[in-house]
Amino acid sequence: MTDSTATTSTTDNLVEVRDLHFRLGSRVIYQGVDIDIARGRITAIMGPSGTGKTTLLRLISGQWRADSGSVHFDGQSVTGMSQKTLFEQRKRMGMLFQSGALLTDLSVFDNVAFPIREHTKLPERLIRDIVLMKLEAVGLRGARDLAPAQLSGGMARRVALARAIALDPEMIMYDEPFAGQDPISMGVLLRLIRRLNDVLGLTSIVVSHDVKETLGIADYVYVISDGHVIDHGDPEHIRHSDSAWVQQFITASPDGPVPFHYADTPYAEDLLGGDRT
Amino acid sequence: MNRLTRVFNTLFGWLADLGRSALFLGRIIASLPALLAKPRLVIEQIYSVGVLSLLIVVVAGIFVGMVLALSGYRALADFGAENALGTSVALVVVRELGPVVTGLLFAGRAGSALAAEIGLMKATDQLSGMEMMAVDPVRRIVAPRFLAGVIAMPLLTCIFCVMAIGAGGGYFVGVDMLGVDAGAYWNGIQSSVEFNRDILNVFIKSGVFGAIITWVAVFQGYHAPPTSEGVSRATTNTVVIASLAILAANLMLTAVMFSG
C-alpha cells in the first residue's frame, strides 16, 4: 500500500493532509504525502529520525506553512489561516513536546494554569480546581508546588500532558512521547495516552520511532520515509507488511533497504586511489 | 569574484536582518496596548532588568563621579576655577556620561540576560509551546521586556547621575577630600543644569537607549538558532551591537539636542 491509495476525505477525519510538499532550506522533507487523522482514534506517525515526523505536527498545527498541497483541520484549511483564526483553532489542539516545553520560571501548578489564565476569565478558585483535576489525571497532584527543574523527564512530560489537556482540546499531538523514558515512565505514558484518548473522546496523533510501544496503542499507523508514506494501516497490517523497508524498520535490522553505510564512493577505491593530500 | 560575492552576500544579510528587526519592532509596538490589561508582566520585568541592575549602576556611578571630580579639580585648579567643579561634573555626567555609561552597563547586564533568556526559551521549545497554546510569545514574553527596558533605563540613568554627582561620588572627592566649597559646588550645578535642556534630554536619550538595547536583545534572542552556540552568539551580538548602536545614537542625539 502506498500514499497514493490513502483514504479519501470524509467527515470522520479531523485532519486531512493532501499532496503535501515541504522543504527546509534545500532539504526536501515531503513530496506529495496524503494522511488522514480519524476522529476519536490514536493515529501513529512512524519513521526513522530525521524523516520529518515532528515537521508534520508543525505543519498540521500551522506553525509552519506547506510549500504546496493542503492541510485541513476540521474542514478548515490550516495553510491559509490568519494568525487570529489559527490561534482560535489551536485552542482546540494540544501538543506534547519531546522536551515538555514547560515554562521554567513557573511552578507545576502555574504551568498547567497558564493556558486557562490566558484564555479565560475564570476566578482563581475555579482555576485551582481545574488544575488539580488535570494534575490528578496524570498522577501529579502532589507535585503542584515543584519547579520544572525538580521534575524527572517522565514527570515533566506528564505535567506537559496535564497542561495540554487544560483547555479540553479535541486533539492532542504527541511528539516522541517515549523517547528517553525508563520502563515505568514509559508504561505510565502509554496508559495515559490510551486512557485520555478513550475517556475524554480525544483524537490523538503520536509521532514516534518506538515501534513496540507505538504499535501497542495505535489504532492506525502511517510509516513515512524519504518524503513519502511507505505504508499505512492498522498495527496488524504494519506488523505483516510486505514492504522490505517497513520490515527492516519494525525488526530493527541494521542493514536492508536503508543501508548501514552512508552513501560514498566504493571502499576499495577510496583506500587505493582517494585524495591523499 | 568569489570574494566580491561574499561581500555582497554579507551586506545583503545585514540589510535583511535590519529589515527583519524593523518588522519585529513593529510587532512589538503593536503588542504594547495589550499590556495595559496585564501590567504585572511589565512590573516583573522592570524588577528583572531594572532593580537587578541597580548595584552595578550605583557602583559605576560613584567611581565615575570620583574620577571626574579628581581629574576636573586638577585642570580647574590651574586656572583658579575650583569652584566650577560642580558645574563641570554635572554637565559631563548629565549630558553625556550618565546615559552612555548606564546604557553600556545596561547592555552588558540586562541586554545579555534578555537575549540569553529568550534564546534558551526558544531552544527548549517554550516559545513554540506558547504558540501551540494560542499565546503569542511576542505579546506575552517580548513586549513586556521591551517596555520594561524603555522604562528602566531612564530611572537607572537618573540614579547613576545622582550617585556620580552626589555625596558618594563627585561631591565626596571634590568637597570632602579636595576642599572645594560645598555651596559653590551645589550652586554651580543649580545654575548650569537646566530642566528643559538637560534633565528632559537625559530622559529622552536614556529612553531611546533603553529601546535600542532591549530591541537588539529581544531580536537576537528570538531569532537565535536553537543551539548552545546560537544562544551564545546571540548574547555576544547583543552586547556588541547594542553598545555600538547607543554610541552612534548618542552622537546623533547630542548633535540635535545640544548643538544650538
PDB file of N, CA and C in Angstrom, chain B residues 4-61:
ATOM      1  N   LEU B   4      34.044  39.075  -3.919  1.00  0.00           N
ATOM      2  CA  LEU B   4      33.051  40.129  -4.139  1.00  0.00           C
ATOM      3  C   LEU B   4      31.646  39.603  -3.812  1.00  0.00           C
ATOM      4  N   THR B   5      31.382  38.357  -4.259  1.00  0.00           N
ATOM      5  CA  THR B   5      30.075  37.747  -3.981  1.00  0.00           C
ATOM      6  C   THR B   5      29.871  37.622  -2.476  1.00  0.00           C
ATOM      7  N   ARG B   6      30.942  37.215  -1.794  1.00  0.00           N
ATOM      8  CA  ARG B   6      30.830  37.048  -0.337  1.00  0.00           C
ATOM      9  C   ARG B   6      30.541  38.387   0.351  1.00  0.00           C
ATOM     10  N   VAL B   7      31.213  39.441  -0.125  1.00  0.00           N
ATOM     11  CA  VAL B   7      30.989  40.778   0.463  1.00  0.00           C
ATOM     12  C   VAL B   7      29.535  41.197   0.258  1.00  0.00           C
ATOM     13  N   PHE B   8      29.043  40.996  -0.985  1.00  0.00           N
ATOM     14  CA  PHE B   8      27.653  41.370  -1.269  1.00  0.00           C
ATOM     15  C   PHE B   8      26.676  40.532  -0.443  1.00  0.00           C
ATOM     16  N   ASN B   9      26.976  39.228  -0.337  1.00  0.00           N
ATOM     17  CA  ASN B   9      26.096  38.360   0.458  1.00  0.00           C
ATOM     18  C   ASN B   9      26.035  38.818   1.901  1.00  0.00           C
ATOM     19  N   THR B  10      27.208  39.172   2.457  1.00  0.00           N
ATOM     20  CA  THR B  10      27.247  39.651   3.842  1.00  0.00           C
ATOM     21  C   THR B  10      26.436  40.932   3.983  1.00  0.00           C
ATOM     22  N   LEU B  11      26.628  41.820   3.007  1.00  0.00           N
ATOM     23  CA  LEU B  11      25.922  43.110   3.028  1.00  0.00           C
ATOM     24  C   LEU B  11      24.407  42.903   2.958  1.00  0.00           C
ATOM     25  N   PHE B  12      23.992  42.024   2.047  1.00  0.00           N
ATOM     26  CA  PHE B  12      22.552  41.748   1.911  1.00  0.00           C
ATOM     27  C   PHE B  12      22.030  41.059   3.171  1.00  0.00           C
ATOM     28  N   GLY B  13      22.868  40.226   3.785  1.00  0.00           N
ATOM     29  CA  GLY B  13      22.489  39.567   5.040  1.00  0.00           C
ATOM     30  C   GLY B  13      22.202  40.605   6.118  1.00  0.00           C
ATOM     31  N   TRP B  14      23.083  41.588   6.211  1.00  0.00           N
ATOM     32  CA  TRP B  14      22.883  42.649   7.208  1.00  0.00           C
ATOM     33  C   TRP B  14      21.597  43.421   6.933  1.00  0.00           C
ATOM     34  N   LEU B  15      21.403  43.749   5.632  1.00  0.00           N
ATOM     35  CA  LEU B  15      20.191  44.504   5.268  1.00  0.00           C
ATOM     36  C   LEU B  15      18.934  43.691   5.577  1.00  0.00           C
ATOM     37  N   ALA B  16      19.007  42.395   5.287  1.00  0.00           N
ATOM     38  CA  ALA B  16      17.858  41.524   5.565  1.00  0.00           C
ATOM     39  C   ALA B  16      17.579  41.483   7.064  1.00  0.00           C
ATOM     40  N   ASP B  17      18.656  41.398   7.880  1.00  0.00           N
ATOM     41  CA  ASP B  17      18.491  41.401   9.345  1.00  0.00           C
ATOM     42  C   ASP B  17      17.865  42.706   9.822  1.00  0.00           C
ATOM     43  N   LEU B  18      18.325  43.812   9.190  1.00  0.00           N
ATOM     44  CA  LEU B  18      17.791  45.123   9.570  1.00  0.00           C
ATOM     45  C   LEU B  18      16.293  45.188   9.269  1.00  0.00           C
ATOM     46  N   GLY B  19      15.919  44.690   8.094  1.00  0.00           N
ATOM     47  CA  GLY B  19      14.502  44.669   7.717  1.00  0.00           C
ATOM     48  C   GLY B  19      13.686  43.794   8.650  1.00  0.00           C
ATOM     49  N   ARG B  20      14.224  42.604   8.954  1.00  0.00           N
ATOM     50  CA  ARG B  20      13.501  41.685   9.853  1.00  0.00           C
ATOM     51  C   ARG B  20      13.353  42.295  11.243  1.00  0.00           C
ATOM     52  N   SER B  21      14.430  42.977  11.713  1.00  0.00           N
ATOM     53  CA  SER B  21      14.361  43.558  13.048  1.00  0.00           C
ATOM     54  C   SER B  21      13.366  44.715  13.086  1.00  0.00           C
ATOM     55  N   ALA B  22      13.251  45.459  11.946  1.00  0.00           N
ATOM     56  CA  ALA B  22      12.269  46.555  11.894  1.00  0.00           C
ATOM     57  C   ALA B  22      10.842  45.990  11.947  1.00  0.00           C
ATOM     58  N   LEU B  23      10.614  44.899  11.203  1.00  0.00           N
ATOM     59  CA  LEU B  23       9.283  44.259  11.249  1.00  0.00           C
ATOM     60  C   LEU B  23       8.988  43.723  12.644  1.00  0.00           C
ATOM     61  N   PHE B  24      10.030  43.178  13.262  1.00  0.00           N
ATOM     62  CA  PHE B  24       9.869  42.633  14.623  1.00  0.00           C
ATOM     63  C   PHE B  24       9.508  43.757  15.605  1.00  0.00           C
ATOM     64  N   LEU B  25      10.179  44.909  15.438  1.00  0.00           N
ATOM     65  CA  LEU B  25       9.867  46.064  16.300  1.00  0.00           C
ATOM     66  C   LEU B  25       8.415  46.492  16.103  1.00  0.00           C
ATOM     67  N   GLY B  26       7.966  46.437  14.835  1.00  0.00           N
ATOM     68  CA  GLY B  26       6.573  46.767  14.556  1.00  0.00           C
ATOM     69  C   GLY B  26       5.615  45.838  15.297  1.00  0.00           C
ATOM     70  N   ARG B  27       5.948  44.540  15.312  1.00  0.00           N
ATOM     71  CA  ARG B  27       5.097  43.560  16.029  1.00  0.00           C
ATOM     72  C   ARG B  27       5.083  43.853  17.533  1.00  0.00           C
ATOM     73  N   ILE B  28       6.267  44.234  18.046  1.00  0.00           N
ATOM     74  CA  ILE B  28       6.360  44.526  19.488  1.00  0.00           C
ATOM     75  C   ILE B  28       5.492  45.729  19.831  1.00  0.00           C
ATOM     76  N   ILE B  29       5.643  46.795  19.021  1.00  0.00           N
ATOM     77  CA  ILE B  29       4.893  48.031  19.304  1.00  0.00           C
ATOM     78  C   ILE B  29       3.382  47.761  19.193  1.00  0.00           C
ATOM     79  N   ALA B  30       2.997  46.953  18.206  1.00  0.00           N
ATOM     80  CA  ALA B  30       1.570  46.624  18.055  1.00  0.00           C
ATOM     81  C   ALA B  30       1.055  45.819  19.256  1.00  0.00           C
ATOM     82  N   SER B  31       1.953  45.130  19.949  1.00  0.00           N
ATOM     83  CA  SER B  31       1.533  44.306  21.099  1.00  0.00           C
ATOM     84  C   SER B  31       1.458  45.111  22.399  1.00  0.00           C
ATOM     85  N   LEU B  32       2.039  46.320  22.393  1.00  0.00           N
ATOM     86  CA  LEU B  32       2.122  47.081  23.654  1.00  0.00           C
ATOM     87  C   LEU B  32       0.755  47.412  24.280  1.00  0.00           C
ATOM     88  N   PRO B  33      -0.260  47.828  23.481  1.00  0.00           N
ATOM     89  CA  PRO B  33      -1.546  48.170  24.121  1.00  0.00           C
ATOM     90  C   PRO B  33      -2.136  47.018  24.941  1.00  0.00           C
ATOM     91  N   ALA B  34      -1.876  45.771  24.510  1.00  0.00           N
ATOM     92  CA  ALA B  34      -2.431  44.613  25.241  1.00  0.00           C
ATOM     93  C   ALA B  34      -1.853  44.515  26.649  1.00  0.00           C
ATOM     94  N   LEU B  35      -0.700  45.159  26.872  1.00  0.00           N
ATOM     95  CA  LEU B  35      -0.065  45.075  28.195  1.00  0.00           C
ATOM     96  C   LEU B  35      -0.810  45.891  29.247  1.00  0.00           C
ATOM     97  N   LEU B  36      -1.667  46.813  28.769  1.00  0.00           N
ATOM     98  CA  LEU B  36      -2.440  47.623  29.732  1.00  0.00           C
ATOM     99  C   LEU B  36      -3.305  46.717  30.602  1.00  0.00           C
ATOM    100  N   ALA B  37      -3.743  45.592  30.010  1.00  0.00           N
ATOM    101  CA  ALA B  37      -4.600  44.667  30.761  1.00  0.00           C
ATOM    102  C   ALA B  37      -3.791  43.801  31.718  1.00  0.00           C
ATOM    103  N   LYS B  38      -2.473  43.720  31.486  1.00  0.00           N
ATOM    104  CA  LYS B  38      -1.635  42.871  32.343  1.00  0.00           C
ATOM    105  C   LYS B  38      -0.385  43.631  32.782  1.00  0.00           C
ATOM    106  N   PRO B  39      -0.549  44.692  33.559  1.00  0.00           N
ATOM    107  CA  PRO B  39       0.623  45.498  33.948  1.00  0.00           C
ATOM    108  C   PRO B  39       1.631  44.719  34.793  1.00  0.00           C
ATOM    109  N   ARG B  40       1.154  43.649  35.429  1.00  0.00           N
ATOM    110  CA  ARG B  40       2.053  42.878  36.294  1.00  0.00           C
ATOM    111  C   ARG B  40       3.232  42.285  35.510  1.00  0.00           C
ATOM    112  N   LEU B  41       2.968  41.920  34.248  1.00  0.00           N
ATOM    113  CA  LEU B  41       4.037  41.368  33.414  1.00  0.00           C
ATOM    114  C   LEU B  41       5.174  42.369  33.252  1.00  0.00           C
ATOM    115  N   VAL B  42       4.803  43.653  33.073  1.00  0.00           N
ATOM    116  CA  VAL B  42       5.818  44.698  32.884  1.00  0.00           C
ATOM    117  C   VAL B  42       6.535  44.979  34.202  1.00  0.00           C
ATOM    118  N   ILE B  43       5.767  45.012  35.289  1.00  0.00           N
ATOM    119  CA  ILE B  43       6.375  45.310  36.597  1.00  0.00           C
ATOM    120  C   ILE B  43       7.409  44.237  36.958  1.00  0.00           C
ATOM    121  N   GLU B  44       7.066  42.984  36.689  1.00  0.00           N
ATOM    122  CA  GLU B  44       8.025  41.889  36.964  1.00  0.00           C
ATOM    123  C   GLU B  44       9.308  42.073  36.167  1.00  0.00           C
ATOM    124  N   GLN B  45       9.156  42.526  34.931  1.00  0.00           N
ATOM    125  CA  GLN B  45      10.348  42.705  34.086  1.00  0.00           C
ATOM    126  C   GLN B  45      11.141  43.947  34.480  1.00  0.00           C
ATOM    127  N   ILE B  46      10.442  44.988  34.965  1.00  0.00           N
ATOM    128  CA  ILE B  46      11.172  46.164  35.454  1.00  0.00           C
ATOM    129  C   ILE B  46      12.054  45.744  36.630  1.00  0.00           C
ATOM    130  N   TYR B  47      11.530  44.868  37.464  1.00  0.00           N
ATOM    131  CA  TYR B  47      12.341  44.349  38.574  1.00  0.00           C
ATOM    132  C   TYR B  47      13.543  43.593  38.010  1.00  0.00           C
ATOM    133  N   SER B  48      13.277  42.748  37.015  1.00  0.00           N
ATOM    134  CA  SER B  48      14.337  41.887  36.482  1.00  0.00           C
ATOM    135  C   SER B  48      15.434  42.684  35.779  1.00  0.00           C
ATOM    136  N   VAL B  49      15.041  43.608  34.883  1.00  0.00           N
ATOM    137  CA  VAL B  49      16.076  44.343  34.135  1.00  0.00           C
ATOM    138  C   VAL B  49      16.523  45.609  34.857  1.00  0.00           C
ATOM    139  N   GLY B  50      15.659  46.162  35.710  1.00  0.00           N
ATOM    140  CA  GLY B  50      15.980  47.429  36.372  1.00  0.00           C
ATOM    141  C   GLY B  50      16.571  47.257  37.756  1.00  0.00           C
ATOM    142  N   VAL B  51      15.774  46.703  38.653  1.00  0.00           N
ATOM    143  CA  VAL B  51      16.211  46.598  40.050  1.00  0.00           C
ATOM    144  C   VAL B  51      17.475  45.741  40.166  1.00  0.00           C
ATOM    145  N   LEU B  52      17.510  44.664  39.408  1.00  0.00           N
ATOM    146  CA  LEU B  52      18.683  43.781  39.490  1.00  0.00           C
ATOM    147  C   LEU B  52      19.922  44.391  38.830  1.00  0.00           C
ATOM    148  N   SER B  53      19.751  45.500  38.104  1.00  0.00           N
ATOM    149  CA  SER B  53      20.917  46.182  37.516  1.00  0.00           C
ATOM    150  C   SER B  53      21.390  47.321  38.418  1.00  0.00           C
ATOM    151  N   LEU B  54      20.675  47.553  39.522  1.00  0.00           N
ATOM    152  CA  LEU B  54      20.961  48.718  40.375  1.00  0.00           C
ATOM    153  C   LEU B  54      22.381  48.719  40.910  1.00  0.00           C
ATOM    154  N   LEU B  55      22.834  47.576  41.407  1.00  0.00           N
ATOM    155  CA  LEU B  55      24.131  47.531  42.082  1.00  0.00           C
ATOM    156  C   LEU B  55      25.250  48.006  41.159  1.00  0.00           C
ATOM    157  N   ILE B  56      25.297  47.445  39.959  1.00  0.00           N
ATOM    158  CA  ILE B  56      26.370  47.778  39.020  1.00  0.00           C
ATOM    159  C   ILE B  56      26.294  49.270  38.629  1.00  0.00           C
ATOM    160  N   VAL B  57      25.057  49.791  38.496  1.00  0.00           N
ATOM    161  CA  VAL B  57      24.883  51.189  38.100  1.00  0.00           C
ATOM    162  C   VAL B  57      25.314  52.118  39.239  1.00  0.00           C
ATOM    163  N   VAL B  58      24.938  51.782  40.462  1.00  0.00           N
ATOM    164  CA  VAL B  58      25.290  52.626  41.624  1.00  0.00           C
ATOM    165  C   VAL B  58      26.814  52.655  41.802  1.00  0.00           C
ATOM    166  N   VAL B  59      27.437  51.490  41.780  1.00  0.00           N
ATOM    167  CA  VAL B  59      28.889  51.428  41.993  1.00  0.00           C
ATOM    168  C   VAL B  59      29.622  52.161  40.870  1.00  0.00           C
ATOM    169  N   ALA B  60      29.182  51.930  39.625  1.00  0.00           N
ATOM    170  CA  ALA B  60      29.833  52.610  38.495  1.00  0.00           C
ATOM    171  C   ALA B  60      29.644  54.118  38.602  1.00  0.00           C
ATOM    172  N   GLY B  61      28.451  54.562  39.006  1.00  0.00           N
ATOM    173  CA  GLY B  61      28.182  55.995  39.153  1.00  0.00           C
ATOM    174  C   GLY B  61      29.125  56.639  40.155  1.00  0.00           C
TER     175      GLY B  61
END
